[in-house]
Amino acid sequence: MTTALDISRGNPNAPRIDTASAGEDGARALLAGLTRAELARELAGIGVPERQLRMRANQLWRWIYGRGATDFADMTDIAKGLRGDLAAAFDIARPQIVAEQVSTDGTRKWLIRMPAVGGQAPADVETVYIPEHDRGTLCISSQVGCTLTCTFCHTGTQKLVRNLTAGEILAQIMIARDRLGDWPGGTRPTDAPVPDAERAISNVVLMGMGEPLYNFDNVKQAMLIASDGEGLSVSKRRITLSTSGVVPMIERAGSEIGVMLAISLHAVRDELRNELVPINRKYPLRDLLEACRTYPGVSNARRITFEYVMLKGVNDSLADAKELVRLLKGIPAKINLIPFNPWPGTAYACSDWETIEAFADVVNRAGYASPVRTPRGRDIMAACGQLKSASERIPAWKLRGETGHEHAKA
Ligand code: SAH
Ligand code: SF4
């Protein structure tokens, strides 16, 4: 059987690093992020015979996503001549890590510079790794900045710089795997606490910067590759997509991506939620909860996580706790109380510990286990809602690698 491939048009999904920022070989297509069919189309474009396309695309797939290859020279089951052709036409190098910070609690944060692609600006993205004794969670971003303006979120103070491509979303996982020795046969670093588990990265959460359901196609493609058994092989049950409540896209997230869902609830009355999570004005609580009730695949074994940030004197009363429990009745749910993580300039404060405990008690008594999420990586501004891209502050000449001196002369 042969795959029907449309090779007559160029592949719009194979981004190329813009030549201006990438030097002479800037026109090489980026392969990370492409589907099998897209890889085959790229291969056809460099003259790989039709009858070999499927096999070659599968080989590339396994090297890139299964093994984490960043150099065609490593692809030992591909003839040398073809490897040379591939290297001339395509790019599988990782985007650059600009900074790596390690918190006193072992949390790691990487600042990754995504080059300019397809006319879109370069962008700095933050990715956070949180090791626990039995698991390692990678928190990835789907956009740089956010179009939404949740009042307690640092990212919400930044305009949307741009959507991330599927390759850029995946690159965050791939870079973390590089740094944590988490590819098959890899060696774990000795200076990094990693869990006593088979995998350093056992879970992936789309809880970094951005609203994943406003970048649906790229998030979908990236998560399907991340969960592919011959790809990055992270089980869909260990991938969680967090949304502020883009109701019309929730059903598609379930049916087309099939990952676990988390909802940034944060308030139990429309009036307050309109203020904290302004998308609520468009999609109020009733509609949001209805979308949760009918989320494809939801069951007691696949519960929806409801995130609730504890804001002092705002949403943390016992009446709020009781209403929360009442609202979620009948929905297979987990509740995650998140102590508010402060950021420079915020007007909010985190609820007192006793208040959080009293709130958690009500939630506990209703049958929800261990609802309070321990803040991690606060000292390196890596905790929930503290991420904010530096890219809006980095002038373009710096990203081109020029020095300030040259720039001043120009
Ligand atoms: N945009 C998506 C996913 C990213 S935010 C969303 O809103 O769901 C990940 C979680 O962190 C969300 O529940 C968000 O509301 C929460 N959050 C944002 N700012 C926070 C802060 N300063 N302290 C604690 N949690 C915060
Ligand atoms: Fe955007 Fe989520 Fe922050 Fe709201 S909480 S501004 S949706 S990143």
CSV table of C-alpha atoms and ligand atoms in Angstrom, one decimal:
chain,number,residue,atom,x,y,z
A,1,MET,CA,0.0,0.0,0.0
A,2,THR,CA,1.3,3.5,-0.8
A,3,THR,CA,0.3,6.7,1.0
A,4,ALA,CA,-1.4,9.3,-1.1
A,5,LEU,CA,0.8,12.3,-0.8
A,6,ASP,CA,0.3,15.7,-2.4
A,7,ILE,CA,3.7,16.7,-3.3
A,8,SER,CA,2.8,19.3,-5.9
A,9,ARG,CA,2.7,22.1,-3.5
A,10,GLY,CA,5.4,23.1,-1.0
A,11,ASN,CA,4.7,22.0,2.6
A,12,PRO,CA,3.2,25.0,4.5
A,13,ASN,CA,3.8,23.2,7.7
A,14,ALA,CA,7.5,22.9,7.4
A,15,PRO,CA,8.7,26.2,8.8
A,16,ARG,CA,12.1,27.5,7.7
A,17,ILE,CA,14.2,29.7,9.9
A,18,ASP,CA,14.2,33.1,8.4
A,19,THR,CA,17.4,33.7,6.5
A,20,ALA,CA,18.0,37.1,8.1
A,21,SER,CA,18.3,35.6,11.5
A,22,ALA,CA,19.9,32.3,10.6
A,23,GLY,CA,22.7,33.0,8.2
A,24,GLU,CA,23.3,31.3,4.9
A,25,ASP,CA,21.6,28.0,5.6
A,26,GLY,CA,18.5,29.7,7.0
A,27,ALA,CA,16.4,28.3,4.2
A,28,ARG,CA,16.7,24.7,5.5
A,29,ALA,CA,13.4,23.3,6.5
A,30,LEU,CA,12.8,22.5,10.1
A,31,LEU,CA,11.7,18.9,10.5
A,32,ALA,CA,10.9,18.7,14.2
A,33,GLY,CA,7.1,19.2,14.5
A,34,LEU,CA,6.2,17.5,11.2
A,35,THR,CA,3.8,14.6,10.9
A,36,ARG,CA,4.8,11.4,9.0
A,37,ALA,CA,3.0,12.6,5.9
A,38,GLU,CA,4.7,16.0,6.1
A,39,LEU,CA,8.1,14.4,6.5
A,40,ALA,CA,7.4,12.2,3.4
A,41,ARG,CA,6.4,15.3,1.5
A,42,GLU,CA,9.7,17.0,2.4
A,43,LEU,CA,11.6,13.9,1.4
A,44,ALA,CA,9.8,13.9,-2.0
A,45,GLY,CA,10.9,17.5,-2.4
A,46,ILE,CA,14.6,16.5,-2.4
A,47,GLY,CA,14.0,13.6,-4.8
A,48,VAL,CA,13.6,10.6,-2.6
A,49,PRO,CA,11.8,8.0,-4.8
A,50,GLU,CA,8.1,7.6,-4.2
A,51,ARG,CA,8.4,3.9,-3.3
A,52,GLN,CA,10.9,4.8,-0.5
A,53,LEU,CA,9.0,7.7,1.0
A,54,ARG,CA,7.0,5.9,3.7
A,55,MET,CA,10.0,3.9,4.9
A,56,ARG,CA,12.3,6.9,5.0
A,57,ALA,CA,9.7,9.1,6.7
A,58,ASN,CA,9.4,6.4,9.4
A,59,GLN,CA,13.1,6.3,9.8
A,60,LEU,CA,13.3,10.0,10.2
A,61,TRP,CA,10.4,9.9,12.6
A,62,ARG,CA,12.1,7.3,14.9
A,63,TRP,CA,15.4,9.2,14.8
A,64,ILE,CA,14.0,12.6,15.5
A,65,TYR,CA,11.2,11.8,18.0
A,66,GLY,CA,12.1,8.4,19.3
A,67,ARG,CA,15.8,8.9,19.7
A,68,GLY,CA,16.2,12.7,19.9
A,69,ALA,CA,18.8,12.8,17.1
A,70,THR,CA,20.1,16.3,16.3
A,71,ASP,CA,22.5,15.3,13.6
A,72,PHE,CA,21.9,13.4,10.5
A,73,ALA,CA,25.3,11.8,10.8
A,74,ASP,CA,23.9,9.7,13.7
A,75,MET,CA,21.3,8.1,11.5
A,76,THR,CA,23.3,4.9,10.8
A,77,ASP,CA,20.6,3.0,9.0
A,78,ILE,CA,20.5,5.7,6.3
A,79,ALA,CA,23.0,5.6,3.5
A,80,LYS,CA,25.8,8.2,3.8
A,81,GLY,CA,24.9,9.9,0.5
A,82,LEU,CA,21.3,10.4,1.5
A,83,ARG,CA,22.4,11.6,5.0
A,84,GLY,CA,24.4,14.3,3.2
A,85,ASP,CA,21.4,15.4,1.1
A,86,LEU,CA,19.2,15.5,4.2
A,87,ALA,CA,21.7,17.6,6.1
A,88,ALA,CA,21.9,20.0,3.2
A,89,ALA,CA,18.2,20.5,2.9
A,90,PHE,CA,16.9,20.1,6.5
A,91,ASP,CA,17.6,21.3,10.0
A,92,ILE,CA,17.0,19.1,13.1
A,93,ALA,CA,19.1,21.1,15.6
A,94,ARG,CA,17.5,22.3,18.7
A,95,PRO,CA,16.7,25.9,19.4
A,96,GLN,CA,19.2,27.6,21.7
A,97,ILE,CA,19.0,27.5,25.5
A,98,VAL,CA,19.7,31.0,26.6
A,99,ALA,CA,19.5,30.4,30.3
A,100,GLU,CA,19.1,27.6,32.7
A,101,GLN,CA,18.2,28.2,36.4
A,102,VAL,CA,17.9,25.6,39.2
A,103,SER,CA,15.8,26.4,42.2
A,104,THR,CA,16.8,25.4,45.7
A,105,ASP,CA,14.0,22.8,45.5
A,106,GLY,CA,15.4,21.2,42.3
A,107,THR,CA,12.9,22.8,39.9
A,108,ARG,CA,14.6,23.8,36.7
A,109,LYS,CA,13.7,26.6,34.3
A,110,TRP,CA,15.0,27.0,30.8
A,111,LEU,CA,14.8,30.1,28.7
A,112,ILE,CA,14.7,28.9,25.1
A,113,ARG,CA,15.2,31.2,22.1
A,114,MET,CA,13.0,30.2,19.2
A,115,PRO,CA,14.4,31.7,16.0
A,116,ALA,CA,12.3,33.7,13.6
A,117,VAL,CA,10.2,31.4,11.4
A,118,GLY,CA,7.9,32.0,8.5
A,119,GLY,CA,7.8,35.8,9.0
A,120,GLN,CA,7.1,35.5,12.7
A,121,ALA,CA,9.4,37.2,15.2
A,122,PRO,CA,12.0,35.3,17.2
A,123,ALA,CA,10.6,34.5,20.7
A,124,ASP,CA,11.9,33.6,24.1
A,125,VAL,CA,10.0,30.8,25.8
A,126,GLU,CA,10.1,29.5,29.4
A,127,THR,CA,9.9,25.8,30.2
A,128,VAL,CA,9.9,24.4,33.7
A,129,TYR,CA,10.8,21.0,35.1
A,130,ILE,CA,9.5,19.9,38.5
A,131,PRO,CA,11.0,16.7,39.9
A,132,GLU,CA,9.2,14.8,42.7
A,133,HIS,CA,10.2,11.5,44.1
A,134,ASP,CA,8.0,9.4,41.9
A,135,ARG,CA,7.5,11.6,38.9
A,136,GLY,CA,9.0,14.4,36.8
A,137,THR,CA,6.6,17.0,35.4
A,138,LEU,CA,7.5,19.3,32.5
A,139,CYS,CA,5.5,22.4,32.2
A,140,ILE,CA,5.5,23.8,28.7
A,141,SER,CA,4.3,26.9,26.9
A,142,SER,CA,2.0,27.1,23.9
A,143,GLN,CA,2.2,30.8,23.1
A,144,VAL,CA,4.6,33.6,23.9
A,145,GLY,CA,2.5,35.9,26.0
A,146,CYS,CA,-1.3,35.5,26.0
A,147,THR,CA,-4.3,37.3,24.5
A,148,LEU,CA,-6.2,36.9,27.7
A,149,THR,CA,-5.7,39.1,30.7
A,150,CYS,CA,-6.4,37.1,33.9
A,151,THR,CA,-5.7,39.6,36.6
A,152,PHE,CA,-3.6,37.4,38.9
A,153,CYS,CA,-1.3,36.0,36.1
A,154,HIS,CA,2.0,37.5,35.2
A,155,THR,CA,1.7,36.2,31.6
A,156,GLY,CA,-1.6,38.0,31.4
A,157,THR,CA,0.2,41.4,31.7
A,158,GLN,CA,2.1,40.6,28.5
A,159,LYS,CA,0.5,41.0,25.1
A,160,LEU,CA,0.6,38.0,22.8
A,161,VAL,CA,3.9,38.0,21.0
A,162,ARG,CA,3.0,35.0,18.9
A,163,ASN,CA,1.8,31.4,18.8
A,164,LEU,CA,4.4,28.7,19.0
A,165,THR,CA,4.7,26.3,16.1
A,166,ALA,CA,4.2,22.5,16.7
A,167,GLY,CA,7.9,22.1,16.4
A,168,GLU,CA,8.6,24.8,19.0
A,169,ILE,CA,6.1,23.2,21.4
A,170,LEU,CA,7.8,19.8,21.0
A,171,ALA,CA,11.3,21.4,21.2
A,172,GLN,CA,10.6,22.3,24.8
A,173,ILE,CA,10.1,18.6,25.6
A,174,MET,CA,13.1,17.6,23.5
A,175,ILE,CA,15.4,20.1,25.1
A,176,ALA,CA,14.4,19.0,28.5
A,177,ARG,CA,15.1,15.4,27.5
A,178,ASP,CA,18.5,16.4,26.3
A,179,ARG,CA,19.3,18.2,29.5
A,180,LEU,CA,18.0,15.4,31.7
A,181,GLY,CA,19.5,12.5,29.8
A,182,ASP,CA,16.0,11.3,29.2
A,183,TRP,CA,16.3,9.8,25.7
A,184,PRO,CA,16.7,6.0,25.4
A,185,GLY,CA,20.2,5.1,26.5
A,186,GLY,CA,20.7,8.6,28.0
A,187,THR,CA,22.7,9.4,31.1
A,188,ARG,CA,21.0,11.4,33.8
A,189,PRO,CA,23.0,14.4,35.0
A,190,THR,CA,24.5,14.1,38.5
A,191,ASP,CA,23.8,17.7,39.5
A,192,ALA,CA,20.0,17.4,38.8
A,193,PRO,CA,17.6,15.8,41.1
A,194,VAL,CA,15.5,13.5,39.0
A,195,PRO,CA,12.8,11.1,40.3
A,196,ASP,CA,13.5,7.5,41.1
A,197,ALA,CA,11.4,6.5,38.1
A,198,GLU,CA,11.9,5.0,34.7
A,199,ARG,CA,11.6,8.4,33.1
A,200,ALA,CA,12.9,11.8,34.2
A,201,ILE,CA,10.0,13.4,32.4
A,202,SER,CA,6.9,11.2,33.2
A,203,ASN,CA,4.3,14.0,32.8
A,204,VAL,CA,3.8,16.9,30.6
A,205,VAL,CA,1.5,19.8,31.4
A,206,LEU,CA,0.5,22.6,29.1
A,207,MET,CA,0.5,25.1,32.0
A,208,GLY,CA,3.2,27.5,30.9
A,209,MET,CA,2.7,30.6,29.0
A,210,GLY,CA,-0.4,31.0,26.8
A,211,GLU,CA,-3.8,29.6,26.2
A,212,PRO,CA,-3.4,26.3,24.4
A,213,LEU,CA,-6.9,26.2,23.0
A,214,TYR,CA,-6.1,29.5,21.2
A,215,ASN,CA,-3.3,27.7,19.3
A,216,PHE,CA,-5.3,24.6,18.8
A,217,ASP,CA,-3.8,23.2,15.5
A,218,ASN,CA,-0.2,23.5,16.7
A,219,VAL,CA,-0.9,22.2,20.1
A,220,LYS,CA,-2.8,19.2,18.6
A,221,GLN,CA,-0.1,18.3,16.2
A,222,ALA,CA,2.6,18.6,18.9
A,223,MET,CA,0.7,16.5,21.4
A,224,LEU,CA,-0.1,13.8,18.9
A,225,ILE,CA,3.6,13.5,18.2
A,226,ALA,CA,4.4,13.7,21.9
A,227,SER,CA,2.1,10.8,22.6
A,228,ASP,CA,2.9,8.6,19.6
A,229,GLY,CA,4.3,5.3,20.7
A,230,GLU,CA,7.2,5.6,18.1
A,231,GLY,CA,7.5,9.4,18.9
A,232,LEU,CA,8.2,10.9,22.2
A,233,SER,CA,5.9,8.2,23.7
A,234,VAL,CA,4.4,10.2,26.6
A,235,SER,CA,1.0,8.6,27.4
A,236,LYS,CA,-2.0,10.8,26.8
A,237,ARG,CA,-3.1,10.1,30.3
A,238,ARG,CA,0.1,11.8,31.5
A,239,ILE,CA,-0.4,14.9,29.4
A,240,THR,CA,-2.6,17.6,30.8
A,241,LEU,CA,-3.9,20.6,28.8
A,242,SER,CA,-5.0,23.5,31.0
A,243,THR,CA,-7.5,26.1,29.7
A,244,SER,CA,-8.9,29.2,31.0
A,245,GLY,CA,-12.2,28.1,29.5
A,246,VAL,CA,-12.3,28.4,25.7
A,247,VAL,CA,-15.6,26.5,25.7
A,248,PRO,CA,-16.1,25.9,22.0
A,249,MET,CA,-12.7,24.2,21.7
A,250,ILE,CA,-13.1,21.9,24.7
A,251,GLU,CA,-14.9,19.2,22.9
A,252,ARG,CA,-12.3,19.1,20.2
A,253,ALA,CA,-9.5,18.9,22.7
A,254,GLY,CA,-11.1,15.7,24.0
A,255,SER,CA,-12.1,14.1,20.7
A,256,GLU,CA,-9.1,15.2,18.5
A,257,ILE,CA,-6.2,15.3,21.0
A,258,GLY,CA,-7.5,13.1,23.8
A,259,VAL,CA,-5.3,14.4,26.6
A,260,MET,CA,-6.3,15.1,30.2
A,261,LEU,CA,-8.1,18.4,30.8
A,262,ALA,CA,-7.5,21.0,33.5
A,263,ILE,CA,-9.8,24.0,33.9
A,264,SER,CA,-8.6,27.3,35.5
A,265,LEU,CA,-11.7,27.9,37.5
A,266,HIS,CA,-10.6,30.3,40.2
A,267,ALA,CA,-14.0,31.6,41.1
A,268,VAL,CA,-17.4,30.0,41.6
A,269,ARG,CA,-19.6,33.0,40.7
A,270,ASP,CA,-19.7,34.7,37.3
A,271,GLU,CA,-19.4,38.1,38.8
A,272,LEU,CA,-16.0,37.4,40.3
A,273,ARG,CA,-14.8,35.1,37.5
A,274,ASN,CA,-15.6,37.8,35.0
A,275,GLU,CA,-13.0,39.9,36.8
A,276,LEU,CA,-10.3,37.3,37.5
A,277,VAL,CA,-10.6,35.3,34.3
A,278,PRO,CA,-12.2,37.7,31.8
A,279,ILE,CA,-12.9,35.1,29.2
A,280,ASN,CA,-15.8,34.2,31.5
A,281,ARG,CA,-17.7,37.1,30.1
A,282,LYS,CA,-17.8,35.3,26.8
A,283,TYR,CA,-18.2,31.7,28.2
A,284,PRO,CA,-19.8,31.8,31.6
A,285,LEU,CA,-19.6,29.1,34.3
A,286,ARG,CA,-22.7,27.3,33.2
A,287,ASP,CA,-21.4,26.8,29.7
A,288,LEU,CA,-18.0,25.9,31.0
A,289,LEU,CA,-19.2,23.2,33.4
A,290,GLU,CA,-21.5,21.8,30.7
A,291,ALA,CA,-18.5,21.4,28.4
A,292,CYS,CA,-16.8,19.6,31.3
A,293,ARG,CA,-19.7,17.3,31.9
A,294,THR,CA,-19.6,16.2,28.3
A,295,TYR,CA,-15.8,16.2,27.8
A,296,PRO,CA,-15.1,13.1,25.6
A,297,GLY,CA,-13.6,10.3,27.6
A,298,VAL,CA,-14.3,11.9,31.0
A,299,SER,CA,-14.8,9.2,33.7
A,300,ASN,CA,-13.8,8.5,37.3
A,301,ALA,CA,-10.5,7.1,36.0
A,302,ARG,CA,-10.0,10.2,33.8
A,303,ARG,CA,-11.0,13.1,35.9
A,304,ILE,CA,-10.9,16.8,35.0
A,305,THR,CA,-8.7,18.9,37.2
A,306,PHE,CA,-10.1,22.1,38.4
A,307,GLU,CA,-7.5,24.7,39.3
A,308,TYR,CA,-8.3,27.2,41.9
A,309,VAL,CA,-5.8,29.9,42.9
A,310,MET,CA,-6.0,31.0,46.5
A,311,LEU,CA,-6.3,34.8,46.6
A,312,LYS,CA,-6.4,36.4,50.0
A,313,GLY,CA,-9.8,38.0,50.7
A,314,VAL,CA,-10.9,37.5,47.1
A,315,ASN,CA,-12.1,33.9,46.5
A,316,ASP,CA,-11.0,32.1,49.6
A,317,SER,CA,-14.0,32.1,52.0
A,318,LEU,CA,-15.7,28.9,53.3
A,319,ALA,CA,-18.8,29.9,51.4
A,320,ASP,CA,-16.7,29.8,48.2
A,321,ALA,CA,-15.4,26.4,49.2
A,322,LYS,CA,-18.9,25.0,49.7
A,323,GLU,CA,-20.1,26.5,46.4
A,324,LEU,CA,-17.1,25.0,44.6
A,325,VAL,CA,-18.0,21.5,45.9
A,326,ARG,CA,-21.7,22.1,44.9
A,327,LEU,CA,-20.8,23.3,41.4
A,328,LEU,CA,-18.6,20.3,40.6
A,329,LYS,CA,-21.2,17.7,41.8
A,330,GLY,CA,-21.6,15.1,39.1
A,331,ILE,CA,-18.4,15.9,37.2
A,332,PRO,CA,-15.6,13.4,37.7
A,333,ALA,CA,-13.2,16.0,39.1
A,334,LYS,CA,-9.9,16.6,41.0
A,335,ILE,CA,-9.5,19.9,42.7
A,336,ASN,CA,-6.1,21.7,42.8
A,337,LEU,CA,-5.8,24.6,45.2
A,338,ILE,CA,-2.9,26.7,44.0
A,339,PRO,CA,-1.4,29.1,46.6
A,340,PHE,CA,-1.1,32.4,44.7
A,341,ASN,CA,2.5,32.9,43.4
A,342,PRO,CA,3.3,36.6,43.6
A,343,TRP,CA,5.1,38.5,40.9
A,344,PRO,CA,6.4,42.1,40.7
A,345,GLY,CA,3.6,44.6,40.6
A,346,THR,CA,0.7,42.4,41.4
A,347,ALA,CA,-2.0,43.7,43.7
A,348,TYR,CA,-3.0,40.2,45.0
A,349,ALA,CA,-1.7,38.3,47.9
A,350,CYS,CA,-1.7,34.6,48.7
A,351,SER,CA,-4.3,33.5,51.2
A,352,ASP,CA,-3.1,32.7,54.7
A,353,TRP,CA,-2.1,29.2,55.4
A,354,GLU,CA,-4.9,28.6,57.9
A,355,THR,CA,-7.4,29.9,55.3
A,356,ILE,CA,-6.1,27.5,52.7
A,357,GLU,CA,-6.3,24.7,55.2
A,358,ALA,CA,-9.9,25.5,56.2
A,359,PHE,CA,-10.8,25.8,52.5
A,360,ALA,CA,-9.0,22.5,51.8
A,361,ASP,CA,-10.9,20.8,54.6
A,362,VAL,CA,-14.3,21.5,53.0
A,363,VAL,CA,-13.0,20.2,49.7
A,364,ASN,CA,-11.5,17.1,51.5
A,365,ARG,CA,-14.6,16.3,53.3
A,366,ALA,CA,-16.5,16.3,50.0
A,367,GLY,CA,-14.2,13.4,48.9
A,368,TYR,CA,-11.4,15.2,47.0
A,369,ALA,CA,-8.0,14.0,48.1
A,370,SER,CA,-4.8,16.1,48.6
A,371,PRO,CA,-6.1,19.3,47.0
A,372,VAL,CA,-3.3,21.8,47.8
A,373,ARG,CA,-0.5,22.1,45.2
A,374,THR,CA,2.9,22.9,46.8
A,375,PRO,CA,4.4,25.9,45.1
A,376,ARG,CA,7.7,24.9,43.4
A,377,GLY,CA,10.5,27.0,42.0
A,378,ARG,CA,9.2,30.3,43.4
A,379,ASP,CA,12.8,31.6,44.0
A,380,ILE,CA,13.5,31.4,40.2
A,381,MET,CA,10.1,32.8,39.2
A,382,ALA,CA,9.2,29.4,37.8
A,383,ALA,CA,6.0,28.8,39.7
A,384,CYS,CA,2.5,28.8,38.1
A,385,GLY,CA,1.6,32.1,36.6
A,386,GLN,CA,5.0,33.7,37.1
A,387,LEU,CA,6.3,33.1,33.6
A,388,LYS,CA,6.7,36.1,31.4
A,389,SER,CA,8.7,36.2,28.3
A,390,ALA,CA,11.7,38.5,28.1
A,391,SER,CA,11.5,38.7,24.4
A,392,GLU,CA,9.5,41.9,24.3
A,393,ARG,CA,12.5,43.5,26.0
A,394,ILE,CA,15.2,42.0,23.8
A,395,PRO,CA,15.9,44.3,20.8
A,396,ALA,CA,16.1,42.6,17.4
A,397,TRP,CA,19.7,43.5,16.9
A,398,LYS,CA,20.7,41.5,19.9
A,399,LEU,CA,18.9,38.5,18.6
A,400,ARG,CA,20.8,38.8,15.3
A,401,GLY,CA,24.0,38.4,17.3
A,402,GLU,CA,25.3,41.9,16.8
A,403,THR,CA,26.9,43.8,19.6
A,404,GLY,CA,25.4,47.0,21.0
A,405,HIS,CA,28.4,48.9,19.6
A,406,GLU,CA,27.7,47.8,16.0
A,407,HIS,CA,24.1,48.7,16.5
A,408,ALA,CA,24.9,52.2,17.8
A,409,LYS,CA,27.0,52.8,14.7
A,410,ALA,CA,24.4,51.6,12.3
B,1,SAH,N1,-3.6,29.6,30.0
B,1,SAH,C1,-3.8,28.4,30.5
B,1,SAH,C2,-2.6,27.6,31.0
B,1,SAH,C3,-1.5,28.3,31.6
B,1,SAH,S1,-1.7,28.9,33.3
B,1,SAH,C4,-4.8,28.5,31.7
B,1,SAH,O1,-5.0,29.6,32.1
B,1,SAH,O2,-5.3,27.5,32.2
B,1,SAH,C5,-1.5,27.5,34.4
B,1,SAH,C6,-2.3,27.7,35.7
B,1,SAH,O3,-1.6,28.6,36.6
B,1,SAH,C7,-3.7,28.2,35.5
B,1,SAH,O4,-4.6,27.6,36.3
B,1,SAH,C8,-3.5,29.7,35.9
B,1,SAH,O5,-4.7,30.3,36.2
B,1,SAH,C9,-2.6,29.5,37.1
B,1,SAH,N2,-1.9,30.8,37.5
B,1,SAH,C10,-1.7,31.9,36.8
B,1,SAH,N3,-1.1,32.8,37.5
B,1,SAH,C11,-0.9,32.3,38.7
B,1,SAH,C12,-0.3,32.8,39.9
B,1,SAH,N4,0.3,34.0,39.9
B,1,SAH,N5,-0.2,32.0,41.0
B,1,SAH,C13,-0.8,30.7,40.9
B,1,SAH,N6,-1.3,30.2,39.8
B,1,SAH,C14,-1.4,31.0,38.7
B,2,SF4,FE1,-3.4,33.5,29.8
B,2,SF4,FE2,-3.7,31.4,31.4
B,2,SF4,FE3,-2.4,33.5,32.3
B,2,SF4,FE4,-5.1,33.6,31.9
B,2,SF4,S1,-4.0,32.3,33.4
B,2,SF4,S2,-3.6,35.2,31.2
B,2,SF4,S3,-5.3,32.3,30.1
B,2,SF4,S4,-1.7,32.2,30.6
